[in-house]
Coordinates of C-alpha atoms in Angstrom, one line a residue:
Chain X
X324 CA 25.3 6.2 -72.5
X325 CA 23.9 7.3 -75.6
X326 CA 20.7 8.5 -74.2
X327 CA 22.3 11.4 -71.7
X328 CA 24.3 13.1 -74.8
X329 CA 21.8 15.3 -75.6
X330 CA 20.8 16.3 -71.7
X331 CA 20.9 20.1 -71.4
X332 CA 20.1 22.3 -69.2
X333 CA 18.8 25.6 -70.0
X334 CA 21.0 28.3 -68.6
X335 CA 17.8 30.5 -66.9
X336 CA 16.8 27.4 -64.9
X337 CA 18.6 27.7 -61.8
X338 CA 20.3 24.9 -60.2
X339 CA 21.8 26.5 -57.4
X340 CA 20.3 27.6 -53.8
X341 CA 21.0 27.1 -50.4
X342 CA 21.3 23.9 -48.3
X343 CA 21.2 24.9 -45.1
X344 CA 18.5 24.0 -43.2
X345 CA 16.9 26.8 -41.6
X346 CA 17.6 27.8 -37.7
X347 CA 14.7 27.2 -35.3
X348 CA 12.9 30.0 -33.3
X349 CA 15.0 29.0 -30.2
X350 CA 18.6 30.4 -31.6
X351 CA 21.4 30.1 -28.9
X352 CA 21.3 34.4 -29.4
X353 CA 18.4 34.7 -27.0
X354 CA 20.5 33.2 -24.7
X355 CA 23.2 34.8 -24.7
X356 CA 21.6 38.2 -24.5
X357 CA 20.7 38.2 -20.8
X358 CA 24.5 37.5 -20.2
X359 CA 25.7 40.3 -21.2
X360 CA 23.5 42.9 -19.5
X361 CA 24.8 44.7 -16.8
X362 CA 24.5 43.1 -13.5
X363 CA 21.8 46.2 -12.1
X364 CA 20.1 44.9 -14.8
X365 CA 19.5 41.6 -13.8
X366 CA 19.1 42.1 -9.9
X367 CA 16.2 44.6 -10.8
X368 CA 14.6 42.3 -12.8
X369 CA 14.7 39.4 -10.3
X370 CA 13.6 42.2 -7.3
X371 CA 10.9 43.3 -9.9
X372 CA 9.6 39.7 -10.0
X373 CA 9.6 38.8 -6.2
X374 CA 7.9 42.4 -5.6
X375 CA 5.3 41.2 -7.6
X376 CA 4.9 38.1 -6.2
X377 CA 4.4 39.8 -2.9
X378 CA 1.7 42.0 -4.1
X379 CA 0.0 39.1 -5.7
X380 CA 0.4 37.2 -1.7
X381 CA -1.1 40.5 -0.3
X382 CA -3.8 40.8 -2.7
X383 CA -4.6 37.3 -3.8
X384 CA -6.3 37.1 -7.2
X385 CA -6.5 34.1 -9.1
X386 CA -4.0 34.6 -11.2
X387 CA -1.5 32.2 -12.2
X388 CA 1.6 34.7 -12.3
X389 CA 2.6 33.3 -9.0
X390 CA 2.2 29.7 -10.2
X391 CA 4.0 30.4 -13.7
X392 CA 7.8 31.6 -13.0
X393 CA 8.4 29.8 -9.9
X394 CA 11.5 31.5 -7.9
X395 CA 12.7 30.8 -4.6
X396 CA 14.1 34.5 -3.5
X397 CA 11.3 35.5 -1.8
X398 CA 10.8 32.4 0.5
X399 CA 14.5 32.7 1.4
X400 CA 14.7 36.2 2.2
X401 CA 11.0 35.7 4.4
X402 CA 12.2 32.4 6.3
X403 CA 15.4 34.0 6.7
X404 CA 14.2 36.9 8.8
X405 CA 11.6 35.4 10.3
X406 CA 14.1 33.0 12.1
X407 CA 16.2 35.9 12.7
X408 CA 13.0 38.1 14.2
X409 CA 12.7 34.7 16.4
X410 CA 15.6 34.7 18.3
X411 CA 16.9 35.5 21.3
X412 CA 13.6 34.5 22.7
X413 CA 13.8 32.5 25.8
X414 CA 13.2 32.7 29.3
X415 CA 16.4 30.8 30.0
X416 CA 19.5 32.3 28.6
X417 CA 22.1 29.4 28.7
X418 CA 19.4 26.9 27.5
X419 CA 17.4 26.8 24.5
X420 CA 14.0 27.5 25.4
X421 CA 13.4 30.0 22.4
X422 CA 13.4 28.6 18.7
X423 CA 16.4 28.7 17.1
X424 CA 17.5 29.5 13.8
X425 CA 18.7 26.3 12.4
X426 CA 14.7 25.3 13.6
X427 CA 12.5 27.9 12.1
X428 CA 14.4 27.3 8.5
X429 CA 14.3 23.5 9.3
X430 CA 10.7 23.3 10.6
X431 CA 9.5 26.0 7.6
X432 CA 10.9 24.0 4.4
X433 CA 10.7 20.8 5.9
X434 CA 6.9 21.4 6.6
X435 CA 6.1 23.2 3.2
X436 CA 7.7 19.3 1.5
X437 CA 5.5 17.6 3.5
X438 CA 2.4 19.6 2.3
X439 CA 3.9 19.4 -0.9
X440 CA 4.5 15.8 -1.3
X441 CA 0.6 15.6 -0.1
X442 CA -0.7 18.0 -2.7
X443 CA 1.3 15.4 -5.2
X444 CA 0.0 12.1 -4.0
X445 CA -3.5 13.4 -3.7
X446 CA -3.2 13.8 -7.4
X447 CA -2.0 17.8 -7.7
X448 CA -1.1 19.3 -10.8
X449 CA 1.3 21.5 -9.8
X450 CA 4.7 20.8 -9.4
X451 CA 7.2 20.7 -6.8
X452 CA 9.1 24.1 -7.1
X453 CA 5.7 26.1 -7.9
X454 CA 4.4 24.8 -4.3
X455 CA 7.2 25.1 -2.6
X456 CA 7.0 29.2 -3.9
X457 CA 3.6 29.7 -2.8
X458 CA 4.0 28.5 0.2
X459 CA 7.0 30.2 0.9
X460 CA 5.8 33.5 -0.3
X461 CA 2.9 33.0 2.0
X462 CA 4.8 33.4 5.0
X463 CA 4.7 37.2 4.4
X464 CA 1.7 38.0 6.4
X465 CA 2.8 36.4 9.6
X466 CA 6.6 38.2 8.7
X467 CA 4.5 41.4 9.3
X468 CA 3.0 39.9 11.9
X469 CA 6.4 39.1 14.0
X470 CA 7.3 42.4 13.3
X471 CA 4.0 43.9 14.7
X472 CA 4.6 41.5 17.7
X473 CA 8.1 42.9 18.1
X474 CA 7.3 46.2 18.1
X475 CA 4.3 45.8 20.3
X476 CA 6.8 44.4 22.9
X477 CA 9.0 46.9 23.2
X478 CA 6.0 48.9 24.7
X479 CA 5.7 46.3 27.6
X480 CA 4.4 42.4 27.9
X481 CA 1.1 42.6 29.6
X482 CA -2.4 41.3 29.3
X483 CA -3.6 44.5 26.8
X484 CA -0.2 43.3 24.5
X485 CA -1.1 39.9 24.5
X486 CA -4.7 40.2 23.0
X487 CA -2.9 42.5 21.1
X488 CA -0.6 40.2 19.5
X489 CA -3.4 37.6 19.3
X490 CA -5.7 39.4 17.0
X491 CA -2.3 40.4 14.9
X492 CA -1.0 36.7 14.8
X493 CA -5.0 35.3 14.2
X494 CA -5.8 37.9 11.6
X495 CA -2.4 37.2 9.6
X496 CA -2.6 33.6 10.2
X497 CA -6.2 33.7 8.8
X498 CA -4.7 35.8 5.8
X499 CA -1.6 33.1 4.9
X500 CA -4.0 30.2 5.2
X501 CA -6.3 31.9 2.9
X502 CA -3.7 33.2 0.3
X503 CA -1.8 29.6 -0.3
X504 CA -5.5 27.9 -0.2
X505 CA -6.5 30.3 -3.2
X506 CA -3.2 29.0 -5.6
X507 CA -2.7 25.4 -4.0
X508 CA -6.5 24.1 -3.8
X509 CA -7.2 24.9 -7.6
X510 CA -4.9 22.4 -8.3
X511 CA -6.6 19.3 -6.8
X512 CA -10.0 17.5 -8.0
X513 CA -12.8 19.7 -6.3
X514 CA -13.8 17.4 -3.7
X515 CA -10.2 16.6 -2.0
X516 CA -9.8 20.3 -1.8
X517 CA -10.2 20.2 2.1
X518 CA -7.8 17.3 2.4
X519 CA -5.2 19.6 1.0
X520 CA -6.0 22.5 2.8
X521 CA -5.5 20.8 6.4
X522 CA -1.7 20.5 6.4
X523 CA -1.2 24.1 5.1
X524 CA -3.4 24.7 8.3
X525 CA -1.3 23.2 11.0
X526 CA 1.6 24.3 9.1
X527 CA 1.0 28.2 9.4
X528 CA -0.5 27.6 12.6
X529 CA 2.7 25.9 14.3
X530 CA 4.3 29.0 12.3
X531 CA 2.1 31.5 14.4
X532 CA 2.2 29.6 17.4
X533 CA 5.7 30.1 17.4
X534 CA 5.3 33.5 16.9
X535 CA 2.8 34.5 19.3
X536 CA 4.5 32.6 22.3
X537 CA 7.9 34.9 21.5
X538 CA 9.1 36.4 24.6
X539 CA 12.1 38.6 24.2
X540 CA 14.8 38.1 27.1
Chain P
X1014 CA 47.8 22.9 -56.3
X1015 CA 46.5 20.9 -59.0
X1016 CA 46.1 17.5 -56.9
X1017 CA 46.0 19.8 -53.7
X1018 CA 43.1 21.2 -55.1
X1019 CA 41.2 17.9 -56.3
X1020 CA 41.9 16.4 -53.6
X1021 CA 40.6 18.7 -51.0
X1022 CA 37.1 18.9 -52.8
X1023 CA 35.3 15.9 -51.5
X1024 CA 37.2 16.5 -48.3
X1025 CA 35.4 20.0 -47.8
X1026 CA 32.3 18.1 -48.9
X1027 CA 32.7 15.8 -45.6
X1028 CA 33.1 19.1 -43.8
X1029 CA 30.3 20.6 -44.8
X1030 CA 27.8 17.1 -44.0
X1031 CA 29.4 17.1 -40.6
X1032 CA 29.4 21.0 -39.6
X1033 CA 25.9 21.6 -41.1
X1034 CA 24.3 19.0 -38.5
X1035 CA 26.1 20.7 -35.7
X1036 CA 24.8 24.2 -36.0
X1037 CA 20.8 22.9 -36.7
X1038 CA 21.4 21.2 -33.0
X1039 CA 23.3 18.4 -32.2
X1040 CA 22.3 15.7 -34.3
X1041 CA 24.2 11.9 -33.3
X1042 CA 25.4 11.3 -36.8
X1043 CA 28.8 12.1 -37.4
X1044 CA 30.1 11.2 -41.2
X1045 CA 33.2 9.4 -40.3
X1046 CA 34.0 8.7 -43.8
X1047 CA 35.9 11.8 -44.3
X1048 CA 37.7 11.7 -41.4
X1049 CA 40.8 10.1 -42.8
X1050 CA 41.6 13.2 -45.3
X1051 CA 42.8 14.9 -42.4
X1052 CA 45.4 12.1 -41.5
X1053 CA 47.7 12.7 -44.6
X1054 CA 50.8 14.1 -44.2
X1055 CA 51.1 18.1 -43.8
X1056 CA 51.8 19.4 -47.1
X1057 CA 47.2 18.2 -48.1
X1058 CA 46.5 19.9 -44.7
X1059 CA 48.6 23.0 -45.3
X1060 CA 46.7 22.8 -49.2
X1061 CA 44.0 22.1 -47.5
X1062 CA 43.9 24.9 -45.1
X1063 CA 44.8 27.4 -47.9
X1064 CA 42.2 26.4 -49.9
X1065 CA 39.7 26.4 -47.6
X1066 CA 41.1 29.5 -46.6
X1067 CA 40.7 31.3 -50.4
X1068 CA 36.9 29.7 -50.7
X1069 CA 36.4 31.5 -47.4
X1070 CA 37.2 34.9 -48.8
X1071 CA 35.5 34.1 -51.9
X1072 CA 32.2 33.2 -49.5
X1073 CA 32.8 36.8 -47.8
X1074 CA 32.7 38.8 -51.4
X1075 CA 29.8 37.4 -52.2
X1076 CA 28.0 38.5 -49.2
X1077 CA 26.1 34.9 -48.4
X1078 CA 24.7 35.0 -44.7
X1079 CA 24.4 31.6 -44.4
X1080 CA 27.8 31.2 -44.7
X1081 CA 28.4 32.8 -41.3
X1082 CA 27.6 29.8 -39.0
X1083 CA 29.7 27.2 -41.1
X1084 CA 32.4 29.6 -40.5
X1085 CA 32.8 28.5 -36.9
X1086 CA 33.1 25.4 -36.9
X1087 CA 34.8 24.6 -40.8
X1088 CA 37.6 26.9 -41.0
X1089 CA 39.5 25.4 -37.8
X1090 CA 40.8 22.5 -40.2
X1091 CA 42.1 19.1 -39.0
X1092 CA 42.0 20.8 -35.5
X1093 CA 38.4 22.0 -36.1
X1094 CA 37.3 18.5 -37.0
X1095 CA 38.2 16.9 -34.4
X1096 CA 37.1 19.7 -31.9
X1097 CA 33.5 18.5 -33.9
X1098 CA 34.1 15.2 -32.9
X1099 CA 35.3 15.9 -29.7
X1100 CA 32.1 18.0 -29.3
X1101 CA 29.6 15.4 -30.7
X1102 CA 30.8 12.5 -28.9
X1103 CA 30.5 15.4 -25.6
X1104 CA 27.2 15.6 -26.5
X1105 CA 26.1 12.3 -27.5
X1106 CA 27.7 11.4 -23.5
X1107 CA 25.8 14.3 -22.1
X1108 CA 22.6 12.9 -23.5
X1109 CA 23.1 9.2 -22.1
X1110 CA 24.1 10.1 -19.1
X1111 CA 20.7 12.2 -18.6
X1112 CA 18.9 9.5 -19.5
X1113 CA 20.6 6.9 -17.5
X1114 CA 20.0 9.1 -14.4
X1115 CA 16.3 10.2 -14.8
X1116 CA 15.9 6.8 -15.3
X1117 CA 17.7 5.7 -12.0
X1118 CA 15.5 8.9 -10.4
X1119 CA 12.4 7.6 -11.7
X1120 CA 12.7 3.9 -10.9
X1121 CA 13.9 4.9 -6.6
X1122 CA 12.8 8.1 -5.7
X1123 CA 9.0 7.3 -7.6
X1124 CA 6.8 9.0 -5.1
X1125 CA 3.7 7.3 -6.9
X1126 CA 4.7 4.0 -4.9
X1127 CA 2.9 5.7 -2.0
X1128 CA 0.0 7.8 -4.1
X1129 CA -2.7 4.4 -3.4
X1130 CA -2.5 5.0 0.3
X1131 CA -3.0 8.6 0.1
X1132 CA -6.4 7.9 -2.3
X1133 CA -9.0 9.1 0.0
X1134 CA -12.5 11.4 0.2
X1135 CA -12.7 13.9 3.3
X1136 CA -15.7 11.7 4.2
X1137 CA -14.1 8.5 4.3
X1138 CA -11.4 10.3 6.8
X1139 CA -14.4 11.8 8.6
X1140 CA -15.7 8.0 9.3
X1141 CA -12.3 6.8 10.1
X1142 CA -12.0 8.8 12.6
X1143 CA -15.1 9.0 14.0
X1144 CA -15.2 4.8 13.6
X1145 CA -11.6 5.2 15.6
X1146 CA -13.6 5.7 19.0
X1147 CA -16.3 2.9 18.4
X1148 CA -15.4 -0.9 19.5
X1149 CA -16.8 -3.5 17.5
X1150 CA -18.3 -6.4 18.7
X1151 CA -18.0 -8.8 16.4
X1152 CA -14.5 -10.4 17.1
X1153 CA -14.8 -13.6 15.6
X1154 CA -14.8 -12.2 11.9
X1155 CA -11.8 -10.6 10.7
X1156 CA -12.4 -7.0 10.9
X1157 CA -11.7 -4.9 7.4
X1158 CA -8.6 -2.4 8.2
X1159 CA -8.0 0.3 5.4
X1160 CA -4.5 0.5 4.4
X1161 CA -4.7 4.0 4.2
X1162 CA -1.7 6.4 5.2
X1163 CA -3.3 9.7 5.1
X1164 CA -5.3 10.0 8.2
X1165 CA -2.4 8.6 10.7
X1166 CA -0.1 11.0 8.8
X1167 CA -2.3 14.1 9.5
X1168 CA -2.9 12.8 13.2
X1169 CA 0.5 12.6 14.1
X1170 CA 1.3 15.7 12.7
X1171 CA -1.6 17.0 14.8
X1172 CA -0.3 15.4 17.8
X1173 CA 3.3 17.2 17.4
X1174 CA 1.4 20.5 17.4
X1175 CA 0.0 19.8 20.9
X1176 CA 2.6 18.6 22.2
X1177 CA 4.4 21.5 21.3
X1178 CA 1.8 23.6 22.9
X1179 CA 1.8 21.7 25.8
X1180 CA 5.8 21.7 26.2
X1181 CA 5.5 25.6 25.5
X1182 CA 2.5 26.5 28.6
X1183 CA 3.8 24.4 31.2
X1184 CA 7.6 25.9 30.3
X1185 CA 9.3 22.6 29.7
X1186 CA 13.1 22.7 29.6
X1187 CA 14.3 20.1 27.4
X1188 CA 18.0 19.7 27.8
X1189 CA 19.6 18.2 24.9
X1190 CA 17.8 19.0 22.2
X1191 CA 15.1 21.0 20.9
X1192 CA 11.2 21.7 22.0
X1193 CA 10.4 21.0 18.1
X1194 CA 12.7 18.0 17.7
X1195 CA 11.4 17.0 21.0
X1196 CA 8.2 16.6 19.8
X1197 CA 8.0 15.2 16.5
X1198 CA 10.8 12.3 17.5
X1199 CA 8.3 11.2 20.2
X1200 CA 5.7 11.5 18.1
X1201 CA 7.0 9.8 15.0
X1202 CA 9.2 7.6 17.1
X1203 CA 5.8 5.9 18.6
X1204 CA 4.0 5.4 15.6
X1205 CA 7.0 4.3 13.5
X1206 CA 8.3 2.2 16.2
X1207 CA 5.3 1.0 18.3
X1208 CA 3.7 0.1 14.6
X1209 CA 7.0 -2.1 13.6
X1210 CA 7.3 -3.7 16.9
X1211 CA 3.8 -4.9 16.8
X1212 CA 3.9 -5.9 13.2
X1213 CA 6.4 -8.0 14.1
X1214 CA 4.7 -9.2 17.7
X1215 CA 1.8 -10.3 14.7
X1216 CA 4.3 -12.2 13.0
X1217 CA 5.3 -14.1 15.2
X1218 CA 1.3 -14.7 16.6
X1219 CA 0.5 -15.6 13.6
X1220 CA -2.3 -12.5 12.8
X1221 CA -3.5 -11.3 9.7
X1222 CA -2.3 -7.8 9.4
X1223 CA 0.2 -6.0 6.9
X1224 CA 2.4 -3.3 8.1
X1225 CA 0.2 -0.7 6.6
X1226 CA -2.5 -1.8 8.0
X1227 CA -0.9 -1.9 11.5
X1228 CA 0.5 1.8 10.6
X1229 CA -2.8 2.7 9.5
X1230 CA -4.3 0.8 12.7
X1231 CA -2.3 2.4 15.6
X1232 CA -2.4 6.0 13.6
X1233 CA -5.9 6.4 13.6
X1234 CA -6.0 4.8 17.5
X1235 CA -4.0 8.7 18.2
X1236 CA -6.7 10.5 17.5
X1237 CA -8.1 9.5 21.2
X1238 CA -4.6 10.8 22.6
X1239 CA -4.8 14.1 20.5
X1240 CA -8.4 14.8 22.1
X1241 CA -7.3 14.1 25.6
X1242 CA -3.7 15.9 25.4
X1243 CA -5.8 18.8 23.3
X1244 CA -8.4 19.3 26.2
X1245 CA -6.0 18.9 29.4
X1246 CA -3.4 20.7 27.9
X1247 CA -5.8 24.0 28.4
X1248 CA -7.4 22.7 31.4
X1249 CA -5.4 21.5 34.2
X1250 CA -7.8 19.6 36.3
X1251 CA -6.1 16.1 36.9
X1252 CA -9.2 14.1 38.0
X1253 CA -10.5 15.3 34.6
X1254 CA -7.2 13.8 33.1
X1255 CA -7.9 10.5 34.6
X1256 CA -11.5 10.3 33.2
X1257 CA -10.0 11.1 29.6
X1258 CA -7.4 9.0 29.8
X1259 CA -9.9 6.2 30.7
X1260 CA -12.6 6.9 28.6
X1261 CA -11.1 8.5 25.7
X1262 CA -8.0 6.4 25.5
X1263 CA -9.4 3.2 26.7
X1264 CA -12.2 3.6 23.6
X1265 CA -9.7 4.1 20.8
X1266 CA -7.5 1.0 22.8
X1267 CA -10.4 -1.2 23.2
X1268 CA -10.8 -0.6 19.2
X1269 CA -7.5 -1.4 18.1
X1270 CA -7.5 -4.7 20.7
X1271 CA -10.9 -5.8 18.7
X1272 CA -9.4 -5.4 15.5
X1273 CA -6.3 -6.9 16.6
X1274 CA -8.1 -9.8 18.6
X1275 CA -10.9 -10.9 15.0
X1276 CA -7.3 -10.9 13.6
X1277 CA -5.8 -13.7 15.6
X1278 CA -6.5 -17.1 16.4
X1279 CA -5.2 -18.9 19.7
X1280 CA -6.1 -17.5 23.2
X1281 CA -2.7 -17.1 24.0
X1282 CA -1.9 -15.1 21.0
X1283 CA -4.6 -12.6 21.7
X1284 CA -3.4 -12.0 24.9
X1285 CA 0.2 -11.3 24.3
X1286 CA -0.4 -9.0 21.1
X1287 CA -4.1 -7.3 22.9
X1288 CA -1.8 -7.1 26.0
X1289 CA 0.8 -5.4 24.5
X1290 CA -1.1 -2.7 22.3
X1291 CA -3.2 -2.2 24.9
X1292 CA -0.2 -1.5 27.7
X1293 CA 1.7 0.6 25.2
X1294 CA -0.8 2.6 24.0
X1295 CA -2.3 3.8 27.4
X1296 CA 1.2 4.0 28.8
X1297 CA 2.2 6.4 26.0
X1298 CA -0.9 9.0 27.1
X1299 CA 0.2 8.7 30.4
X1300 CA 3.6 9.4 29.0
X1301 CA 2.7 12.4 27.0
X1302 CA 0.5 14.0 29.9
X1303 CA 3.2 13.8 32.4
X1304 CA 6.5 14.5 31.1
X1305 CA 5.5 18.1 29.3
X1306 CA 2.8 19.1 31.4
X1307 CA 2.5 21.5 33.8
X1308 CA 1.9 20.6 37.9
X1309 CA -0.5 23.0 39.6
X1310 CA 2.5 24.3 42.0
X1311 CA 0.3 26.9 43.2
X1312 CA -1.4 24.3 45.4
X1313 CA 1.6 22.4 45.9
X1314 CA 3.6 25.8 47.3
X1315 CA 0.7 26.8 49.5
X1316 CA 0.3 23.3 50.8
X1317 CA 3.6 22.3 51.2
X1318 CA 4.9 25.8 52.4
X1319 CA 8.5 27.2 50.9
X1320 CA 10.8 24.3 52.3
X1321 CA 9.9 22.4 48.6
X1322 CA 12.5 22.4 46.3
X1323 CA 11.3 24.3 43.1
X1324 CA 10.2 21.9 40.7
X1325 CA 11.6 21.8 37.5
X1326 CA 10.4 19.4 34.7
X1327 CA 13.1 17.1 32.6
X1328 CA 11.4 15.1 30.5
X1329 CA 13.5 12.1 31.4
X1330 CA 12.5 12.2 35.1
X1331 CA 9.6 10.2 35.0
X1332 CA 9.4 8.6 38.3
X1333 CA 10.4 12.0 40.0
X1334 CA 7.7 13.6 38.1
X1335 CA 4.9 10.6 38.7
X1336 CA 5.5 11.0 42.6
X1337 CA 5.6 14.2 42.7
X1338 CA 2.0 14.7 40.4
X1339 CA 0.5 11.8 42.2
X1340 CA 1.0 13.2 45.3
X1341 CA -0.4 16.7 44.3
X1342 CA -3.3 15.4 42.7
X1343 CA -4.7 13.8 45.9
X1344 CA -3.8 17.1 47.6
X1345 CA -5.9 19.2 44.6
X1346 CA -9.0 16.3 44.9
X1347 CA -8.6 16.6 48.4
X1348 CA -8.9 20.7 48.1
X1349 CA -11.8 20.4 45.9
X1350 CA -13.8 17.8 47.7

């Protein structure tokens, strides 16, 4: 090869340099950091999240925190003590003529599904896990409101308690209805919105209904 | 060393092509050329080691940071390449698998199969169900049935809720089972089941229906039952019953027969599948009235005095329950009149 004798190369050019390709903005370090906090760390942080989610269900704003980081806490600890609030509620003590537990938590995730898989086939664009959230998180008011009913009871089961316990139940109803209409019905076209908001309807009011007609043994 | 030495340079070459892929994130190719320097005898994996071993410290003197991450995976040797291999071929499984199942989840549990019956304005459901209640008249021209699953979904779900309410005033003891799963079995069970057993009376008669239609059909033929249960749930008057249930129900029943009839052809056929809708549907008010209603036993205490048993509703009772309301619902007609 009598044309690469003379090929030089001049010592100040500088053939070396790195290969590597450089890491993306996604490094498995990000990752690992949350694992190694302490564990008070990570508890607050998920309390801090569902307490604002609750604040956002009491005051609702259109704001899409709610929608964004979906989480499931809240709706468990609500549906869990709403079914526990609801027992121990029938007339007839070796029948079942109260709700049970196993039916609140069955009727209450079962419903919110159904309303979500309706938002989704009438062409929603939110997704399956943010719905299920906001409609779990909604349950709050009428919580409050089976607490109010509770406590009004152990003053006595009259007439006065009843209307009592029907402008609580009404009032919270109209306040849950309202809440989860404000997040879910953005989501559809504009002209379907009162297709969507119909199920949500019957679902909180089965929800109050069972409420209302408690009756503590 | 000498040969040690040569020989382990394209062999840390290979390395390097196949650890720099694994830390930028899991790419599939694997440089399998390279993989047979490893299967020598021990004396090149022992060179090899050391040498790799001495570059390693010479890496560290110089300070290079992107040294750090080739590191983990290089220095392991023969072992370390295979745990590579091991890894990538963990990996490359991981990824088919995922797409094998979303794929499988995709194709079966596709929700979008039932999105075109659910494609509907609030006023076209506002006309359906207002339409519900009107007969046609013209029976000799197939009638158009919309094959829509939206409407008779809400319905029945609106029907549960009564029910529920109904079962809850009149104090309805419901023995195996639950009030709730009481009511939306019924419920679901008639549409679902009425709707099949009359798609398949059409079948064999020979009409012109699909089973959505006939779903869609019998769903929006509730909406007279939820406005009958809806108003004598709150007001017991049975006279007023009666009129409902032959006004209200006999409307919505007359419509689906019409439908059912400009569907058919054959007088025989008409009769059977009119006959049976018709039967079934009116029964099933009937049903739903009796079973979890309440009886007016005021009037039947006062009347009959306190030699009457108490009366206490199980929904499978019917014919105790018929006799029993039949018989107070002359005396409470009689009372009034």
């Amino acid at each position: 090869f009598p044309g690469l004798a003379d090929v030089s190369i001049s010592q100040d050019i500088p053939v070396e340099g790195e290969i590597t390709v450089p890491v993306g903005s996604h490094s498995p370090d990000e990752d690992y950091s949350t694992l190694d906090e302490p564990v008070k760390d990570t508890i607050m942080r998920d309390l801090k999240a569902v307490g604002k989610k609750f604040v956002h269900v009491m005051y609702p704003r259109k704001s899409s925190a709610l929608l964004r980081d979906w989480d499931l806490w809240g709706p468990l600890v609500l549906c869990v003590s709403l079914a526990l609030m609801l027992q121990g509620g029938s007339a007839d003590s070796k029948d079942d003529g109260g709700p049970q537990f196993a039916e609140v938590f069955v009727i209450i995730w079962f419903g919110a599904v159904v309303i979500t898989v309706n938002s989704k086939l009438l062409g929603g664009t939110i997704s399956f896990f943010q719905s299920l959230c906001v409609l779990g998180y909604c349950v709050l008011p009428l919580t409050v409101a089976m607490l109010v009913c509770r406590l009004v009871l152990l003053a006595g089961a009259g007439t006065v308690s009843f209307i009592i316990r029907l402008i609580v139940v009404g009032a919270m109803f109209g306040w849950s209805t309202l809440a989860s209409t404000a997040f879910l019905a953005d989501s559809q076209p504009p002209n379907r919105k009162a297709l969507v908001v119909y199920p949500i309807f019957l679902f909180y009011f089965v929800i109050s209904w069972m409420i209302l007609t408690f009756t503590p043994q | 060393a000498g040969p040690g030495a040569a020989g382990v340079g394209p062999g840390r070459a290979g390395v390097d092509a196949v650890s720099a892929p694994a830390q930028g994130g899991g790419s599939a190719v694997i440089d399998m050329e390279n993989m047979d320097d490893t299967s020598g005898s021990s004396f090149e994996d022992m060179g090899e080691m050391h040498q790799r071993m001495k570059e390693e410290e010479e890496e560290e003197a110089e300070g290079e940071a992107g040294a750090g991450e080739e590191e983990d995976g290089e220095f392991l040797g023969m072992k370390g390449l295979r745990g590579q291999l091991g890894r990538q071929v963990a990996d490359q499984m991981w990824q088919v698998g995922k797409r094998q199942a979303s794929r499988a989840f995709s194709l079966y549990a596709n929700i979008d199969i039932l999105r075109p019956y659910f494609d509907v304005e609030p006023v076209q459901v506002r006309a359906r169900l207002l339409e519900s209640m009107i007969p046609v008249k013209m029976i000799n021209f197939p009638q158009k049935i919309a094959g829509e699953l939206y409407g008779p979904l809400m319905l029945v779900f609106t029907l549960v809720a009564i029910l529920l309410h109904g079962m809850k005033t009149s104090d309805t003891i419901i023995r195996e089972g639950t009030l709730m799963g009481t009511a939306i079995g019924t419920c679901f069970g008639y549409w679902l089941g009425v709707s099949s057993f009359m798609y398949f009376l059409a079948y064999l008669c020979n009409a012109q229906i699909t089973m959505v239609q006939m779903l869609s059909l019998l769903g929006y033929g509730l909406f007279g039952h939820c406005i009958t249960l809806f108003v004598t749930y709150n007001i017991h008057f049975h006279s007023l019953f009666y009129i409902f249930w032959l006004v209200v129900g006999g409307l919505s029943t007359l419509r689906m027969v019409a439908v059912l009839v400009s569907r058919t052809v054959g007088h025989t056929q008409r009769l059977i599948l009119c006959g049976t809708l018709a039967a079934l549907h009116m029964l099933f008010l009937l049903y739903l009235h009796f079973a979890y209603h309440k009886v007016v036993e005021g009037i039947l205490d006062t009347l009959e005095g306190p030699n009457m048993p108490p009366f206490q509703r199980v929904a499978r009772d019917i014919p105790v329950v018929s006799n029993a309301v039949l018989n107070t619902t002359a005396k409470a007609i009689a009372l009034t009149l």
